[in-house]
Amino acid sequence: MSLVTTAERDAVAVSAPRARGRRRPRRGGTTRTLLSQAFVWLLVAGTWETLCALHVFSEDLLPSLHSVAKAAPDLLTQARFWDAAAHTLQSAAIAFAWSLAIGIPLGLFLGRNSFAERSTQFVLDFFRAFPPVAVMPLLILIFGVTLKMKVIVVVLAAVWPVLTQATYGAKSLDEAVVDTVRAYRIPAWLNFVKVVLPSATPFIVTGVRLAATTSVLVSVAMEIIASTPGLGRLIGTLQFDRQTPMAYVCIFAAGALGYAINWLVKRFEDKVLAWRPIDTGE
């Protein structure tokens, strides 16, 4: 028992320097960043309003920001908006969960099994480059325009960041760590829990963040293309009815939803990876 405990401690100690440190923000840096971000937002808004004032684009294509802001309260108080947002969030959440359930275990397995990785590399690279929307007509024929069809397409798009990052994370072990594990004859399950998983976690969390935003964006795109319930179909309906400002409200709402999910995953990342040393920059 003491041998396992010593090996466990030494393996984790060796792997610790490989962890990426978090940089402590400098004093005044937060205020400067907020001011610069506000300036960029004002620059974008000013450019938008200028283009509208000069009538560079028609009102049906690019409505003014004040007309979008005026339409926002009206749309946000309608039940159809919240119903559409719920459908988008539902499909994105289901696809996201499936992407994690498939990508993380498979990526860890491939990352620690070089023969399996080499054997599947061509197939995985092929399907990674294959556009998920291309299989949509076939899936519509099989499942119809249903939630299941949309979830499958979203999973085909969102699973790859998780799978790739998990594979890379599992392969990123330092040779010194591998030698320590081998020297102490640490059991495979203990090696996985105490060495492989902590080393791969930072990479996996990055893939999780990418998959979360991808799930939302592809869900909205699928709703526009296949006219499945959600924000995407509502955007198409509003544009068809020439209610362009309200359509832009939905577009901003979809972007805000993706940003909120990314923010939540980032907060989760800070909690999960709290063990990482803070880089003071000294």
Coordinates of C-alpha atoms in Angstrom, one line a residue:
M1 CA 0.0 0.0 0.0
S2 CA 2.8 2.4 0.9
L3 CA 4.4 1.7 -2.5
V4 CA 1.3 2.7 -4.4
T5 CA 0.9 5.8 -2.3
T6 CA 4.5 6.9 -2.9
A7 CA 4.2 6.2 -6.6
E8 CA 1.0 8.1 -6.7
R9 CA 2.6 11.1 -5.1
D10 CA 5.7 11.0 -7.3
A11 CA 3.8 10.6 -10.5
V12 CA 1.6 13.6 -9.8
A13 CA 4.6 15.6 -8.7
V14 CA 6.4 14.9 -11.9
S15 CA 3.3 15.8 -14.0
A16 CA 2.7 19.1 -12.1
P17 CA 5.2 21.2 -14.1
R18 CA 3.4 20.3 -17.3
A19 CA 0.3 22.1 -16.2
R20 CA -0.3 25.4 -17.9
G21 CA -0.3 28.2 -15.4
R22 CA -3.0 30.9 -15.1
R23 CA -1.7 34.4 -15.5
R24 CA -2.5 36.8 -12.7
P25 CA -4.1 40.0 -14.2
R26 CA -2.0 43.1 -13.6
R27 CA -3.4 46.0 -11.7
G28 CA -5.3 48.4 -13.9
G29 CA -5.4 45.8 -16.6
T30 CA -9.1 44.9 -16.1
T31 CA -10.2 48.6 -16.4
R32 CA -8.0 49.1 -19.5
T33 CA -9.5 46.0 -21.1
L34 CA -13.1 47.0 -20.3
L35 CA -12.5 50.5 -21.8
S36 CA -10.9 49.0 -24.9
Q37 CA -13.8 46.6 -25.3
A38 CA -16.3 49.4 -24.9
F39 CA -14.4 51.4 -27.5
V40 CA -14.6 48.6 -30.0
W41 CA -18.3 48.1 -29.4
L42 CA -18.9 51.9 -29.9
L43 CA -16.8 51.7 -33.1
V44 CA -18.9 48.8 -34.5
A45 CA -22.2 50.5 -33.5
G46 CA -21.0 53.8 -35.1
T47 CA -20.0 52.1 -38.3
W48 CA -23.4 50.3 -38.4
E49 CA -25.4 53.5 -37.9
T50 CA -23.3 55.3 -40.5
L51 CA -23.9 52.6 -43.1
C52 CA -27.6 52.8 -42.4
A53 CA -27.7 56.7 -42.5
L54 CA -25.9 56.6 -45.8
H55 CA -28.3 54.0 -47.1
V56 CA -25.5 51.7 -48.2
F57 CA -27.8 48.8 -47.6
S58 CA -31.6 48.6 -47.7
E59 CA -33.6 48.6 -44.5
D60 CA -34.7 45.1 -45.2
L61 CA -31.1 43.9 -45.3
L62 CA -29.5 46.0 -42.5
P63 CA -31.9 47.8 -40.2
S64 CA -30.6 50.6 -38.0
L65 CA -29.5 49.7 -34.4
H66 CA -32.2 52.0 -32.9
S67 CA -34.9 50.1 -34.9
V68 CA -33.5 46.8 -33.6
A69 CA -33.5 48.1 -30.1
K70 CA -37.0 49.4 -30.5
A71 CA -38.2 45.9 -31.7
A72 CA -36.5 44.0 -28.9
P73 CA -39.0 44.6 -26.1
D74 CA -41.9 43.8 -28.4
L75 CA -40.4 40.4 -29.5
L76 CA -39.0 39.5 -26.0
T77 CA -42.4 39.7 -24.5
Q78 CA -43.9 37.3 -27.1
A79 CA -44.2 33.6 -26.1
R80 CA -43.1 32.4 -29.6
F81 CA -39.6 33.9 -28.9
W82 CA -39.1 32.0 -25.7
D83 CA -40.6 28.9 -27.2
A84 CA -38.1 29.1 -30.0
A85 CA -35.2 29.8 -27.7
A86 CA -36.2 26.7 -25.6
H87 CA -36.2 24.5 -28.7
T88 CA -32.8 25.7 -29.7
L89 CA -31.4 25.3 -26.2
Q90 CA -32.9 21.8 -25.9
S91 CA -31.3 20.5 -29.1
A92 CA -28.0 22.1 -28.4
A93 CA -27.9 20.7 -24.8
I94 CA -28.8 17.2 -26.0
A95 CA -26.2 17.3 -28.8
F96 CA -23.6 18.7 -26.5
A97 CA -24.1 16.0 -23.9
W98 CA -23.8 13.3 -26.6
S99 CA -20.6 15.0 -28.0
L100 CA -19.0 14.8 -24.5
A101 CA -20.2 11.2 -24.0
I102 CA -18.6 10.1 -27.3
G103 CA -15.6 12.4 -27.7
I104 CA -14.0 12.2 -24.2
P105 CA -13.8 8.4 -23.7
L106 CA -12.9 7.8 -27.3
G107 CA -10.3 10.5 -27.4
L108 CA -8.7 9.3 -24.1
F109 CA -8.6 5.8 -25.5
L110 CA -7.0 6.8 -28.8
G111 CA -4.5 9.1 -27.0
R112 CA -3.2 6.3 -24.9
N113 CA -3.3 3.6 -27.6
S114 CA -1.1 4.5 -30.4
F115 CA -2.0 1.4 -32.5
A116 CA -5.8 2.3 -32.3
E117 CA -5.0 5.9 -33.2
R118 CA -3.0 5.0 -36.2
S119 CA -5.7 2.5 -37.3
T120 CA -8.5 5.0 -37.1
Q121 CA -6.6 8.1 -38.2
F122 CA -7.7 8.1 -41.8
V123 CA -11.4 7.4 -41.0
L124 CA -11.5 10.1 -38.3
D125 CA -9.7 12.6 -40.5
F126 CA -12.2 11.9 -43.4
F127 CA -15.3 12.4 -41.3
R128 CA -13.8 15.4 -39.5
A129 CA -13.5 17.1 -42.9
F130 CA -16.9 15.9 -44.0
P131 CA -19.6 18.7 -43.7
P132 CA -22.4 17.5 -41.4
V133 CA -25.0 19.4 -43.4
A134 CA -24.3 17.2 -46.4
V135 CA -25.9 14.2 -44.6
M136 CA -29.0 16.2 -43.6
P137 CA -31.1 15.1 -46.7
L138 CA -30.4 11.5 -45.9
L139 CA -31.3 12.0 -42.2
I140 CA -34.5 13.8 -43.1
L141 CA -35.5 10.8 -45.2
I142 CA -34.8 8.4 -42.3
F143 CA -36.0 10.4 -39.3
G144 CA -38.0 13.2 -40.9
V145 CA -37.7 16.9 -39.8
T146 CA -37.5 16.0 -36.1
L147 CA -35.4 16.7 -33.0
K148 CA -33.5 13.5 -33.5
M149 CA -32.4 14.5 -37.0
K150 CA -31.2 17.9 -35.8
V151 CA -29.4 16.4 -32.8
I152 CA -27.5 13.9 -35.0
V153 CA -26.3 16.7 -37.3
V154 CA -25.2 18.9 -34.4
V155 CA -23.3 16.0 -32.8
L156 CA -21.5 15.3 -36.1
A157 CA -20.3 18.9 -35.9
A158 CA -19.6 19.3 -32.1
V159 CA -18.0 16.0 -31.3
W160 CA -14.7 16.7 -33.1
P161 CA -13.3 19.4 -30.9
V162 CA -13.8 17.2 -27.9
L163 CA -12.4 14.1 -29.5
T164 CA -9.4 16.0 -30.9
Q165 CA -8.5 17.8 -27.6
A166 CA -9.0 14.6 -25.5
T167 CA -6.7 12.7 -27.8
Y168 CA -4.1 15.3 -27.8
G169 CA -4.3 15.7 -24.0
A170 CA -3.9 12.0 -23.4
K171 CA -0.8 12.0 -25.6
S172 CA 0.7 15.0 -23.9
L173 CA 2.3 13.2 -21.0
D174 CA 6.0 14.0 -20.4
E175 CA 8.4 11.1 -20.9
A176 CA 9.5 11.5 -17.3
V177 CA 5.9 10.9 -16.1
V178 CA 5.7 7.8 -18.2
D179 CA 9.0 6.5 -16.9
T180 CA 7.9 7.2 -13.3
V181 CA 4.7 5.3 -13.8
R182 CA 6.5 2.4 -15.4
A183 CA 9.2 2.3 -12.7
Y184 CA 6.7 2.1 -9.8
R185 CA 4.5 -0.4 -11.7
I186 CA 1.4 1.8 -11.0
P187 CA -1.8 -0.1 -11.9
A188 CA -3.5 1.1 -15.1
W189 CA -6.6 2.4 -13.4
L190 CA -4.5 4.4 -11.0
N191 CA -2.4 5.7 -13.8
F192 CA -5.5 6.9 -15.6
V193 CA -7.1 8.6 -12.6
K194 CA -4.1 10.2 -11.1
V195 CA -1.9 10.9 -14.1
V196 CA -3.6 10.7 -17.5
L197 CA -6.8 12.4 -16.6
P198 CA -5.3 15.4 -14.8
S199 CA -2.9 15.9 -17.6
A200 CA -5.6 15.7 -20.3
T201 CA -8.2 17.8 -18.4
P202 CA -7.0 21.3 -19.6
F203 CA -7.1 20.1 -23.2
I204 CA -10.5 18.5 -22.7
V205 CA -12.0 21.6 -21.2
T206 CA -10.9 23.6 -24.2
G207 CA -12.7 21.1 -26.4
V208 CA -15.8 21.3 -24.2
R209 CA -15.9 25.1 -24.7
L210 CA -15.6 24.8 -28.5
A211 CA -18.3 22.0 -28.6
A212 CA -20.7 24.1 -26.4
T213 CA -20.7 27.1 -28.8
T214 CA -20.6 24.9 -31.9
S215 CA -23.8 23.1 -30.6
V216 CA -25.7 26.4 -30.4
L217 CA -24.5 27.8 -33.7
V218 CA -25.1 24.6 -35.7
S219 CA -28.6 24.2 -34.0
V220 CA -29.6 27.6 -35.2
A221 CA -28.2 26.9 -38.7
M222 CA -30.1 23.7 -38.9
E223 CA -33.3 25.4 -37.9
I224 CA -32.8 27.9 -40.7
I225 CA -32.0 25.2 -43.3
A226 CA -34.4 22.5 -42.3
S227 CA -37.1 24.7 -40.7
T228 CA -37.1 22.8 -37.5
P229 CA -38.5 24.6 -34.4
G230 CA -36.1 27.1 -32.8
L231 CA -34.6 30.5 -33.2
G232 CA -33.3 29.7 -36.7
R233 CA -36.8 29.1 -38.0
L234 CA -38.1 32.2 -36.2
I235 CA -35.4 34.2 -37.9
G236 CA -36.5 32.9 -41.3
T237 CA -40.1 33.6 -40.6
L238 CA -39.5 37.1 -39.5
Q239 CA -37.4 37.9 -42.5
F240 CA -40.0 36.4 -44.8
D241 CA -42.6 38.7 -43.1
R242 CA -40.2 41.6 -43.7
Q243 CA -39.8 42.1 -39.9
T244 CA -36.1 42.5 -40.2
P245 CA -35.4 44.3 -36.9
M246 CA -37.1 41.5 -35.0
A247 CA -35.0 39.0 -37.0
Y248 CA -31.9 40.8 -35.9
V249 CA -33.1 40.6 -32.3
C250 CA -33.2 36.8 -32.7
I251 CA -29.8 36.8 -34.2
F252 CA -28.4 38.8 -31.3
A253 CA -30.2 36.5 -28.9
A254 CA -28.6 33.4 -30.5
G255 CA -25.2 35.1 -30.2
A256 CA -25.9 36.0 -26.6
L257 CA -27.0 32.4 -25.9
G258 CA -23.7 31.1 -27.3
Y259 CA -21.7 33.6 -25.3
A260 CA -23.5 32.8 -22.1
I261 CA -22.9 29.1 -22.5
N262 CA -19.2 29.8 -23.2
W263 CA -19.0 32.0 -20.1
L264 CA -20.5 29.2 -18.0
V265 CA -18.1 26.6 -19.3
K266 CA -15.2 29.1 -18.6
R267 CA -16.4 29.5 -15.0
F268 CA -16.5 25.7 -14.8
E269 CA -13.0 25.5 -16.2
D270 CA -11.8 27.8 -13.5
K271 CA -13.3 25.6 -10.8
V272 CA -12.1 22.3 -12.3
L273 CA -8.6 23.6 -13.0
A274 CA -8.1 25.5 -9.8
W275 CA -5.2 23.3 -9.0
R276 CA -3.1 24.9 -11.7
P277 CA -0.4 27.2 -10.5
I278 CA -0.9 30.9 -11.1
D279 CA 1.7 32.5 -13.4
T280 CA 2.7 35.8 -11.9
G281 CA 4.8 36.7 -15.0
E282 CA 7.9 37.2 -12.8

